Amino acid sequence: MFDTDILLQDSREILGAVPVTLAMALTIFLLSTMVGSLFAFVEYRRIPALRELVMAYKVIFKGVPMVIVIFLAYFGLPPALQFLFALVGIDFNAHQTPNWVILVIAVTGCVAAFQAEIIKGALNAFDTGQADAAYSLGYTRGQLFRRVLFPQVALTAIPDLTTSMMVIMKALSLGFAIEVVDIFAQSQLTAALNFYYLEAFVIAVVIYMVIAYIVTQIADRLEQALRVRT
């Protein structure tokens, strides 16, 4: 039976994992967006050789399940880093890399492939005639980017980037496989101590819903602000 008396006690413990989860999610979102934007620019400009490498990267990371990428990073990243550090003569024990760092790197690598598609789609939706008009008015490349290109590309990409943020939040639950404790993992650990699994998972669902609502509201306000600029 559902026990409402345990909700407050479990809520305190599970809420303790929210700051860590949000910090990892925001870090992954920012890093993956930057990497994805770089990849999208390479494809948009059709830069030889690099474009083929980016396409291969996207095929790999969009096709391989994220949990496999996480395990590959968990077992393969520390030895690889140790080898690289040894080559350049840096005395650093990469085997002590925190698991949360490995998780952030692995999820960033996967999400960047999808972010690249989102940014590329937004770039392709940009009317190049506006760039010609801006140049005819004496705009520099920097002014074109800040005043014309970026606001419109960001406006087009915001809905999909909002979805990406929630995908990242859910992807972090896979970190429990390598002992990284997020909201979902904390709810499992809390329930394992008192056996109130239903209550713990209901609390986790409510927390995820609140975060999703807040993210959506922020995205809507940002979209409205950009629409005024454009």
Coordinates of N, CA and C in Angstrom, one line a residue:
M1 N 0.8 -1.2 0.0 CA 0.0 0.0 0.0 C 0.9 1.3 0.0
F2 N 0.3 2.3 -0.6 CA 1.0 3.6 -0.7 C 1.0 4.3 0.7
D3 N 2.2 4.6 1.2 CA 2.4 5.2 2.5 C 2.8 6.6 2.4
T4 N 1.8 7.6 2.7 CA 2.1 9.0 2.6 C 3.0 9.5 3.7
D5 N 3.1 8.8 4.8 CA 4.0 9.2 5.9 C 5.4 9.2 5.6
I6 N 5.8 8.3 4.6 CA 7.2 8.1 4.3 C 7.7 9.2 3.2
L7 N 6.7 9.9 2.6 CA 7.0 10.8 1.5 C 8.0 11.9 1.9
L8 N 7.7 12.5 3.1 CA 8.5 13.6 3.5 C 10.0 13.2 3.8
Q9 N 10.1 12.1 4.5 CA 11.4 11.5 4.8 C 12.2 11.2 3.5
D10 N 11.6 10.5 2.6 CA 12.2 10.1 1.3 C 12.5 11.4 0.5
S11 N 11.6 12.3 0.5 CA 11.8 13.5 -0.3 C 13.1 14.3 0.0
R12 N 13.4 14.4 1.3 CA 14.6 15.1 1.8 C 15.8 14.4 1.2
E13 N 15.8 13.1 1.2 CA 17.0 12.3 0.7 C 17.1 12.4 -0.8
I14 N 16.0 12.3 -1.5 CA 16.1 12.3 -3.0 C 16.4 13.7 -3.5
L15 N 15.8 14.7 -2.8 CA 16.1 16.1 -3.2 C 17.5 16.4 -3.1
G16 N 18.3 15.7 -2.2 CA 19.7 16.0 -2.1 C 20.5 15.7 -3.3
A17 N 19.9 14.9 -4.2 CA 20.6 14.5 -5.5 C 20.3 15.5 -6.6
V18 N 19.3 16.4 -6.4 CA 18.9 17.3 -7.5 C 20.1 18.3 -7.9
P19 N 20.8 18.9 -7.0 CA 21.8 19.9 -7.4 C 22.9 19.2 -8.2
V20 N 23.3 18.0 -7.8 CA 24.4 17.3 -8.6 C 23.8 16.9 -10.0
T21 N 22.6 16.4 -10.0 CA 22.0 16.0 -11.3 C 21.9 17.2 -12.2
L22 N 21.4 18.4 -11.7 CA 21.3 19.6 -12.5 C 22.7 20.1 -13.0
A23 N 23.7 20.0 -12.1 CA 25.0 20.5 -12.5 C 25.6 19.6 -13.6
M24 N 25.4 18.3 -13.5 CA 25.9 17.4 -14.6 C 25.1 17.7 -15.9
A25 N 23.8 17.8 -15.8 CA 23.0 18.0 -17.0 C 23.3 19.3 -17.7
L26 N 23.5 20.4 -16.9 CA 23.8 21.7 -17.5 C 25.2 21.6 -18.2
T27 N 26.2 21.0 -17.5 CA 27.5 20.8 -18.1 C 27.5 20.1 -19.4
I28 N 26.7 19.0 -19.4 CA 26.6 18.2 -20.6 C 25.9 19.0 -21.7
F29 N 24.9 19.7 -21.3 CA 24.1 20.5 -22.3 C 25.0 21.5 -23.0
L30 N 25.8 22.3 -22.2 CA 26.6 23.3 -22.7 C 27.7 22.7 -23.6
L31 N 28.4 21.7 -23.1 CA 29.5 21.1 -23.8 C 29.0 20.5 -25.1
S32 N 27.9 19.7 -25.1 CA 27.4 19.0 -26.3 C 26.9 20.1 -27.3
T33 N 26.3 21.2 -26.8 CA 25.9 22.2 -27.7 C 27.0 22.9 -28.4
M34 N 28.1 23.1 -27.7 CA 29.3 23.8 -28.3 C 29.9 22.8 -29.3
V35 N 30.1 21.5 -28.9 CA 30.7 20.6 -29.9 C 29.7 20.4 -31.1
G36 N 28.4 20.2 -30.8 CA 27.5 20.0 -31.9 C 27.4 21.2 -32.8
S37 N 27.6 22.4 -32.3 CA 27.6 23.6 -33.1 C 28.8 23.6 -34.0
L38 N 29.9 23.2 -33.5 CA 31.1 23.1 -34.3 C 31.0 22.1 -35.4
F39 N 30.4 21.0 -35.1 CA 30.2 19.9 -36.1 C 29.2 20.4 -37.2
A40 N 28.1 21.1 -36.7 CA 27.1 21.6 -37.6 C 27.7 22.6 -38.6
F41 N 28.6 23.5 -38.1 CA 29.3 24.5 -38.9 C 30.1 23.8 -40.0
V42 N 30.8 22.7 -39.6 CA 31.7 22.0 -40.5 C 30.8 21.5 -41.7
E43 N 29.7 20.9 -41.3 CA 28.8 20.3 -42.3 C 28.1 21.5 -43.2
Y44 N 27.8 22.5 -42.5 CA 27.1 23.6 -43.2 C 28.0 24.3 -44.2
R45 N 29.3 24.4 -43.9 CA 30.3 25.0 -44.8 C 30.9 23.9 -45.7
R46 N 30.5 22.7 -45.5 CA 31.0 21.6 -46.4 C 32.5 21.6 -46.5
I47 N 33.1 21.6 -45.3 CA 34.6 21.6 -45.2 C 35.1 20.2 -45.6
P48 N 35.9 20.1 -46.6 CA 36.4 18.8 -47.0 C 37.1 18.0 -45.9
A49 N 37.0 16.7 -46.0 CA 37.7 15.8 -45.0 C 37.0 15.9 -43.6
L50 N 36.9 17.1 -43.1 CA 36.3 17.2 -41.7 C 34.8 16.9 -41.8
R51 N 34.2 17.2 -42.9 CA 32.8 16.9 -43.0 C 32.5 15.4 -43.0
E52 N 33.4 14.6 -43.7 CA 33.3 13.2 -43.7 C 33.5 12.6 -42.3
L53 N 34.5 13.2 -41.5 CA 34.7 12.7 -40.2 C 33.5 13.0 -39.3
V54 N 32.9 14.2 -39.4 CA 31.8 14.5 -38.6 C 30.6 13.6 -38.9
M55 N 30.4 13.3 -40.2 CA 29.3 12.4 -40.5 C 29.5 11.0 -40.0
A56 N 30.8 10.5 -40.0 CA 31.1 9.2 -39.4 C 30.9 9.2 -37.9
Y57 N 31.3 10.3 -37.3 CA 31.1 10.5 -35.8 C 29.6 10.4 -35.5
K58 N 28.7 11.1 -36.2 CA 27.3 11.1 -35.9 C 26.7 9.7 -36.1
V59 N 27.1 9.0 -37.2 CA 26.6 7.6 -37.4 C 26.9 6.7 -36.2
I60 N 28.1 6.8 -35.8 CA 28.6 6.0 -34.6 C 27.8 6.3 -33.4
F61 N 27.8 7.5 -33.0 CA 27.2 7.9 -31.7 C 25.7 7.9 -31.7
K62 N 25.1 8.1 -32.8 CA 23.6 8.0 -32.9 C 23.2 6.5 -33.0
G63 N 24.1 5.6 -33.4 CA 23.7 4.2 -33.6 C 24.0 3.4 -32.4
V64 N 25.0 3.7 -31.6 CA 25.4 2.8 -30.5 C 24.6 3.2 -29.3
P65 N 24.0 2.3 -28.6 CA 23.2 2.6 -27.3 C 24.1 3.4 -26.4
M66 N 23.5 4.4 -25.7 CA 24.3 5.2 -24.8 C 24.9 4.5 -23.6
V67 N 24.2 3.5 -23.2 CA 24.7 2.7 -22.0 C 26.0 2.0 -22.4
I68 N 26.2 1.6 -23.7 CA 27.4 0.9 -24.1 C 28.5 2.0 -24.2
V69 N 28.2 3.2 -24.7 CA 29.2 4.2 -24.7 C 29.7 4.5 -23.3
I70 N 28.8 4.6 -22.3 CA 29.2 4.8 -20.9 C 30.1 3.8 -20.4
F71 N 29.8 2.5 -20.7 CA 30.7 1.4 -20.2 C 32.0 1.4 -21.0
L72 N 32.0 1.8 -22.3 CA 33.3 1.9 -23.0 C 34.1 3.0 -22.4
A73 N 33.5 4.1 -22.1 CA 34.2 5.2 -21.5 C 34.7 4.8 -20.1
Y74 N 33.9 4.1 -19.3 CA 34.3 3.7 -17.9 C 35.5 2.8 -17.9
F75 N 35.5 1.9 -18.8 CA 36.7 0.9 -18.9 C 37.8 1.4 -19.8
G76 N 37.5 2.2 -20.8 CA 38.6 2.5 -21.7 C 39.2 3.9 -21.6
L77 N 38.4 4.9 -21.1 CA 38.9 6.2 -21.0 C 40.1 6.4 -20.0
P78 N 40.0 5.9 -18.8 CA 41.2 6.1 -17.9 C 42.5 5.5 -18.5
P79 N 42.5 4.3 -19.0 CA 43.8 3.8 -19.6 C 44.3 4.6 -20.8
A80 N 43.3 5.1 -21.6 CA 43.7 5.9 -22.8 C 44.3 7.2 -22.3
L81 N 43.7 7.8 -21.3 CA 44.2 9.1 -20.8 C 45.6 8.9 -20.1
Q82 N 45.7 7.7 -19.4 CA 47.0 7.4 -18.8 C 48.1 7.3 -19.8
F83 N 47.8 6.6 -21.0 CA 48.7 6.4 -22.1 C 49.1 7.8 -22.7
L84 N 48.2 8.7 -22.9 CA 48.4 10.0 -23.5 C 49.3 10.8 -22.5
F85 N 49.0 10.8 -21.2 CA 49.7 11.6 -20.3 C 51.2 11.1 -20.2
A86 N 51.3 9.8 -20.3 CA 52.7 9.2 -20.3 C 53.5 9.6 -21.5
L87 N 52.8 9.7 -22.6 CA 53.5 10.2 -23.9 C 54.1 11.6 -23.7
V88 N 53.3 12.4 -23.1 CA 53.8 13.8 -23.0 C 54.6 14.1 -21.7
G89 N 54.8 13.0 -20.9 CA 55.6 13.2 -19.7 C 54.9 13.8 -18.5
I90 N 53.5 13.7 -18.5 CA 52.8 14.3 -17.3 C 52.5 13.2 -16.3
D91 N 52.9 13.4 -15.1 CA 52.7 12.5 -14.0 C 51.3 12.6 -13.4
F92 N 50.4 11.9 -13.9 CA 49.0 12.0 -13.4 C 48.3 10.6 -13.5
N93 N 47.7 10.2 -12.4 CA 47.0 8.9 -12.4 C 45.6 9.0 -12.9
A94 N 45.4 8.7 -14.2 CA 44.1 8.9 -14.8 C 43.1 7.8 -14.3
H95 N 43.6 6.8 -13.7 CA 42.7 5.7 -13.2 C 41.9 6.2 -12.0
Q96 N 42.3 7.4 -11.4 CA 41.5 8.0 -10.3 C 40.5 9.0 -10.8
T97 N 40.2 9.0 -12.1 CA 39.2 10.0 -12.7 C 37.9 9.7 -12.1
P98 N 37.2 10.7 -11.5 CA 35.9 10.4 -10.9 C 34.9 9.9 -11.9
N99 N 34.0 9.0 -11.4 CA 33.0 8.4 -12.3 C 32.1 9.4 -12.9
W100 N 31.8 10.5 -12.2 CA 30.9 11.5 -12.7 C 31.5 12.2 -13.9
V101 N 32.8 12.3 -13.9 CA 33.5 13.0 -15.0 C 33.4 12.0 -16.3
I102 N 33.6 10.8 -16.1 CA 33.5 9.8 -17.2 C 32.1 9.8 -17.7
L103 N 31.1 9.9 -16.8 CA 29.7 9.9 -17.3 C 29.4 11.2 -18.1
V104 N 29.9 12.3 -17.7 CA 29.7 13.6 -18.4 C 30.3 13.5 -19.8
I105 N 31.5 13.0 -19.8 CA 32.2 12.9 -21.1 C 31.5 11.9 -22.1
A106 N 31.0 10.8 -21.6 CA 30.3 9.8 -22.4 C 29.0 10.3 -22.9
V107 N 28.2 10.9 -22.0 CA 26.9 11.4 -22.5 C 27.1 12.6 -23.4
T108 N 28.1 13.5 -23.1 CA 28.3 14.6 -24.0 C 28.7 14.1 -25.4
G109 N 29.5 13.1 -25.5 CA 29.8 12.5 -26.8 C 28.6 12.1 -27.6
C110 N 27.7 11.4 -26.9 CA 26.5 10.9 -27.5 C 25.5 12.1 -27.9
V111 N 25.3 13.0 -27.0 CA 24.3 14.0 -27.2 C 24.8 15.0 -28.3
A112 N 26.1 15.2 -28.4 CA 26.7 16.1 -29.3 C 26.3 15.8 -30.8
A113 N 26.2 14.5 -31.0 CA 25.8 14.0 -32.4 C 24.4 14.5 -32.7
F114 N 23.5 14.5 -31.7 CA 22.1 14.9 -31.9 C 22.0 16.5 -32.0
Q115 N 22.8 17.1 -31.1 CA 22.9 18.6 -31.1 C 23.3 19.1 -32.5
A116 N 24.3 18.4 -33.1 CA 24.8 18.8 -34.4 C 23.7 18.8 -35.4
E117 N 22.8 17.8 -35.4 CA 21.7 17.8 -36.3 C 20.7 18.9 -36.1
I118 N 20.5 19.2 -34.8 CA 19.6 20.3 -34.5 C 20.1 21.7 -35.0
I119 N 21.4 21.9 -34.7 CA 22.0 23.2 -35.1 C 22.1 23.2 -36.6
K120 N 22.4 22.1 -37.3 CA 22.5 22.1 -38.7 C 21.2 22.4 -39.4
G121 N 20.1 21.9 -38.8 CA 18.8 22.1 -39.3 C 18.4 23.6 -39.2
A122 N 18.8 24.2 -38.0 CA 18.5 25.6 -37.8 C 19.3 26.5 -38.8
L123 N 20.6 26.1 -39.1 CA 21.4 26.8 -40.0 C 20.8 26.7 -41.4
N124 N 20.4 25.6 -41.8 CA 19.8 25.4 -43.1 C 18.5 26.2 -43.3
A125 N 17.8 26.5 -42.2 CA 16.6 27.2 -42.3 C 16.8 28.7 -42.4
F126 N 18.1 29.1 -42.2 CA 18.4 30.6 -42.3 C 18.4 31.0 -43.8
D127 N 17.7 32.1 -44.0 CA 17.7 32.7 -45.4 C 18.9 33.4 -45.7
T128 N 19.7 32.9 -46.6 CA 21.0 33.5 -46.9 C 20.9 34.9 -47.6
G129 N 19.7 35.1 -48.1 CA 19.4 36.5 -48.7 C 19.6 37.5 -47.6
Q130 N 19.3 37.2 -46.4 CA 19.4 38.2 -45.3 C 20.9 38.5 -45.1
A131 N 21.7 37.5 -45.2 CA 23.2 37.8 -45.1 C 23.6 38.8 -46.2
D132 N 23.2 38.5 -47.4 CA 23.6 39.4 -48.5 C 23.1 40.8 -48.3
A133 N 21.9 40.9 -47.7 CA 21.3 42.3 -47.4 C 22.1 43.0 -46.3
A134 N 22.5 42.2 -45.3 CA 23.3 42.7 -44.2 C 24.7 43.2 -44.7
Y135 N 25.3 42.5 -45.6 CA 26.6 42.9 -46.1 C 26.4 44.2 -47.0
S136 N 25.3 44.2 -47.7 CA 25.1 45.4 -48.5 C 24.9 46.7 -47.6
L137 N 24.5 46.5 -46.4 CA 24.3 47.6 -45.5 C 25.6 47.9 -44.7
G138 N 26.7 47.2 -45.0 CA 27.9 47.4 -44.3 C 28.2 46.6 -43.1
Y139 N 27.4 45.6 -42.8 CA 27.6 44.7 -41.6 C 28.9 43.9 -41.8
T140 N 29.7 43.8 -40.7 CA 30.8 42.9 -40.7 C 30.3 41.5 -40.4
R141 N 31.2 40.5 -40.5 CA 30.8 39.1 -40.2 C 30.4 39.0 -38.8
G142 N 31.1 39.7 -37.9 CA 30.7 39.6 -36.5 C 29.3 40.2 -36.2
Q143 N 29.1 41.3 -36.8 CA 27.7 42.0 -36.7 C 26.6 41.1 -37.3
L144 N 26.9 40.5 -38.4 CA 26.0 39.6 -39.1 C 25.6 38.4 -38.1
F145 N 26.7 37.9 -37.5 CA 26.4 36.7 -36.6 C 25.6 37.2 -35.4
R146 N 26.0 38.3 -34.7 CA 25.3 38.7 -33.5 C 23.9 39.2 -33.7
R147 N 23.7 40.0 -34.8 CA 22.4 40.6 -34.9 C 21.4 39.9 -35.8
V148 N 21.9 39.1 -36.7 CA 21.0 38.4 -37.7 C 21.0 36.9 -37.6
L149 N 22.2 36.3 -37.7 CA 22.3 34.9 -37.8 C 22.0 34.2 -36.5
F150 N 22.7 34.6 -35.4 CA 22.5 33.9 -34.1 C 21.1 33.9 -33.6
P151 N 20.5 35.1 -33.5 CA 19.1 35.2 -33.0 C 18.1 34.2 -33.7
Q152 N 18.2 34.2 -35.1 CA 17.3 33.4 -35.8 C 17.6 31.9 -35.7
V153 N 18.9 31.5 -35.7 CA 19.3 30.1 -35.6 C 18.9 29.6 -34.2
A154 N 19.1 30.4 -33.2 CA 18.8 30.1 -31.8 C 17.3 29.9 -31.6
L155 N 16.5 30.8 -32.2 CA 15.1 30.8 -32.2 C 14.5 29.5 -32.8
T156 N 15.1 29.1 -33.9 CA 14.7 27.9 -34.6 C 15.1 26.6 -33.8
A157 N 16.2 26.7 -33.1 CA 16.7 25.5 -32.4 C 16.2 25.3 -31.0
I158 N 15.6 26.4 -30.4 CA 15.2 26.3 -29.0 C 14.3 25.1 -28.7
P159 N 13.2 24.9 -29.4 CA 12.3 23.8 -29.1 C 13.0 22.4 -29.0
D160 N 13.9 22.1 -30.0 CA 14.6 20.9 -30.0 C 15.7 20.8 -28.9
L161 N 16.3 22.0 -28.7 CA 17.3 22.0 -27.6 C 16.7 21.8 -26.2
T162 N 15.5 22.3 -26.1 CA 14.7 22.0 -24.8 C 14.5 20.6 -24.6
T163 N 14.1 19.9 -25.7 CA 13.9 18.4 -25.6 C 15.2 17.7 -25.3
S164 N 16.3 18.2 -25.9 CA 17.7 17.6 -25.6 C 18.0 17.7 -24.1
M165 N 17.6 18.8 -23.5 CA 17.9 19.0 -22.1 C 17.2 17.9 -21.2
M166 N 16.0 17.6 -21.6 CA 15.3 16.6 -20.8 C 15.8 15.2 -21.2
V167 N 16.2 15.0 -22.4 CA 16.9 13.7 -22.8 C 18.1 13.5 -21.9
I168 N 18.9 14.6 -21.7 CA 20.1 14.5 -20.9 C 19.7 14.1 -19.5
M169 N 18.7 14.8 -18.9 CA 18.3 14.5 -17.6 C 18.0 13.0 -17.4
K170 N 17.3 12.4 -18.4 CA 16.9 11.0 -18.3 C 18.1 10.1 -18.6
A171 N 19.0 10.6 -19.4 CA 20.2 9.8 -19.7 C 21.1 9.6 -18.5
L172 N 21.1 10.6 -17.6 CA 21.9 10.5 -16.5 C 21.6 9.4 -15.5
S173 N 20.3 8.9 -15.7 CA 19.9 7.8 -14.8 C 20.8 6.5 -15.2
L174 N 21.3 6.5 -16.4 CA 22.2 5.3 -16.7 C 23.5 5.4 -16.0
G175 N 23.8 6.5 -15.3 CA 25.1 6.6 -14.6 C 25.1 5.7 -13.4
F176 N 23.9 5.2 -12.9 CA 23.9 4.3 -11.8 C 24.7 3.0 -12.1
A177 N 24.8 2.7 -13.4 CA 25.5 1.5 -13.7 C 27.0 1.6 -13.4
I178 N 27.5 2.9 -13.3 CA 28.9 3.1 -13.0 C 29.0 3.9 -11.6
E179 N 28.0 3.7 -10.8 CA 28.0 4.2 -9.4 C 28.0 5.7 -9.4
V180 N 27.3 6.4 -10.3 CA 27.1 7.8 -10.2 C 25.6 8.0 -9.7
V181 N 25.5 8.7 -8.7 CA 24.1 8.9 -8.0 C 23.5 10.2 -8.5
D182 N 22.4 10.0 -9.3 CA 21.5 11.1 -9.7 C 20.2 11.0 -9.0
I183 N 19.2 11.7 -9.5 CA 17.9 11.6 -8.8 C 17.3 10.2 -8.8
F184 N 17.4 9.5 -10.0 CA 16.9 8.2 -10.1 C 17.6 7.2 -9.2
A185 N 19.0 7.3 -9.2 CA 19.8 6.4 -8.4 C 19.5 6.6 -6.9
Q186 N 19.4 7.9 -6.5 CA 19.1 8.2 -5.1 C 17.8 7.6 -4.7
S187 N 16.8 7.7 -5.6 CA 15.5 7.1 -5.2 C 15.6 5.6 -5.1
Q188 N 16.4 4.9 -5.9 CA 16.6 3.5 -5.7 C 17.3 3.2 -4.4
L189 N 18.4 4.0 -4.1 CA 19.1 3.7 -2.8 C 18.2 4.0 -1.6
T190 N 17.4 5.0 -1.7 CA 16.5 5.3 -0.6 C 15.5 4.2 -0.4
A191 N 14.9 3.7 -1.5 CA 13.9 2.7 -1.4 C 14.5 1.4 -0.9
A192 N 15.8 1.1 -1.2 CA 16.4 -0.1 -0.8 C 16.6 -0.2 0.7
L193 N 16.6 1.0 1.3 CA 16.8 1.0 2.8 C 15.5 0.8 3.6
N194 N 14.4 1.2 3.0 CA 13.1 1.1 3.7 C 12.0 0.3 3.0
F195 N 12.4 -0.1 1.7 CA 11.5 -1.0 0.9 C 10.2 -0.3 0.4
Y196 N 10.2 1.1 0.5 CA 9.1 1.8 0.0 C 9.4 2.3 -1.4
Y197 N 9.4 1.3 -2.4 CA 9.9 1.6 -3.7 C 8.9 2.5 -4.5
L198 N 7.6 2.2 -4.3 CA 6.6 3.0 -5.0 C 6.6 4.5 -4.6
E199 N 6.7 4.7 -3.3 CA 6.8 6.1 -2.8 C 8.0 6.8 -3.4
A200 N 9.2 6.2 -3.3 CA 10.4 6.8 -3.8 C 10.4 7.1 -5.3
F201 N 9.8 6.2 -6.1 CA 9.8 6.5 -7.5 C 8.7 7.6 -7.8
V202 N 7.6 7.7 -7.0 CA 6.7 8.7 -7.2 C 7.3 10.1 -7.0
I203 N 8.1 10.2 -5.9 CA 8.8 11.4 -5.6 C 9.8 11.8 -6.8
A204 N 10.5 10.8 -7.3 CA 11.4 11.0 -8.4 C 10.6 11.5 -9.6
V205 N 9.4 11.0 -9.9 CA 8.6 11.4 -11.0 C 8.2 12.9 -10.9
V206 N 7.8 13.2 -9.7 CA 7.4 14.6 -9.4 C 8.5 15.6 -9.6
I207 N 9.7 15.2 -9.1 CA 10.9 16.1 -9.3 C 11.2 16.3 -10.7
Y208 N 11.2 15.2 -11.5 CA 11.5 15.3 -13.0 C 10.4 16.2 -13.6
M209 N 9.2 16.0 -13.2 CA 8.1 16.8 -13.8 C 8.3 18.3 -13.5
V210 N 8.7 18.6 -12.3 CA 8.9 20.0 -11.9 C 10.1 20.6 -12.7
I211 N 11.2 19.8 -12.8 CA 12.3 20.3 -13.6 C 11.9 20.5 -15.1
A212 N 11.2 19.6 -15.6 CA 10.7 19.7 -17.0 C 9.9 21.0 -17.2
Y213 N 9.0 21.3 -16.2 CA 8.2 22.5 -16.3 C 9.0 23.7 -16.3
I214 N 10.0 23.8 -15.4 CA 10.9 24.9 -15.2 C 11.7 25.1 -16.5
V215 N 12.3 24.1 -17.0 CA 13.0 24.2 -18.3 C 12.2 24.7 -19.4
T216 N 11.0 24.2 -19.5 CA 10.0 24.6 -20.6 C 9.7 26.1 -20.4
Q217 N 9.5 26.5 -19.2 CA 9.2 27.9 -19.0 C 10.3 28.8 -19.4
I218 N 11.5 28.4 -19.0 CA 12.7 29.2 -19.3 C 12.9 29.3 -20.9
A219 N 12.7 28.1 -21.5 CA 12.8 28.1 -23.0 C 11.7 29.0 -23.7
D220 N 10.5 29.0 -23.1 CA 9.4 29.8 -23.7 C 9.8 31.3 -23.6
R221 N 10.3 31.7 -22.4 CA 10.6 33.1 -22.2 C 11.8 33.5 -23.1
L222 N 12.8 32.6 -23.2 CA 13.9 32.9 -24.1 C 13.4 33.0 -25.6
E223 N 12.5 32.2 -26.0 CA 12.0 32.2 -27.3 C 11.2 33.5 -27.6
Q224 N 10.4 33.9 -26.6 CA 9.7 35.2 -26.7 C 10.7 36.4 -26.9
A225 N 11.7 36.4 -26.1 CA 12.7 37.4 -26.1 C 13.4 37.5 -27.5
L226 N 13.7 36.3 -28.0 CA 14.4 36.3 -29.3 C 13.4 36.7 -30.5
R227 N 12.2 36.4 -30.3 CA 11.2 36.8 -31.3 C 11.1 38.3 -31.4
V228 N 11.2 39.0 -30.2 CA 11.2 40.4 -30.2 C 12.4 41.0 -31.0
R229 N 13.5 40.4 -30.8 CA 14.8 40.8 -31.5 C 14.7 40.6 -33.0
T230 N 14.1 39.5 -33.4 CA 14.1 39.2 -34.8 C 12.9 39.7 -35.5

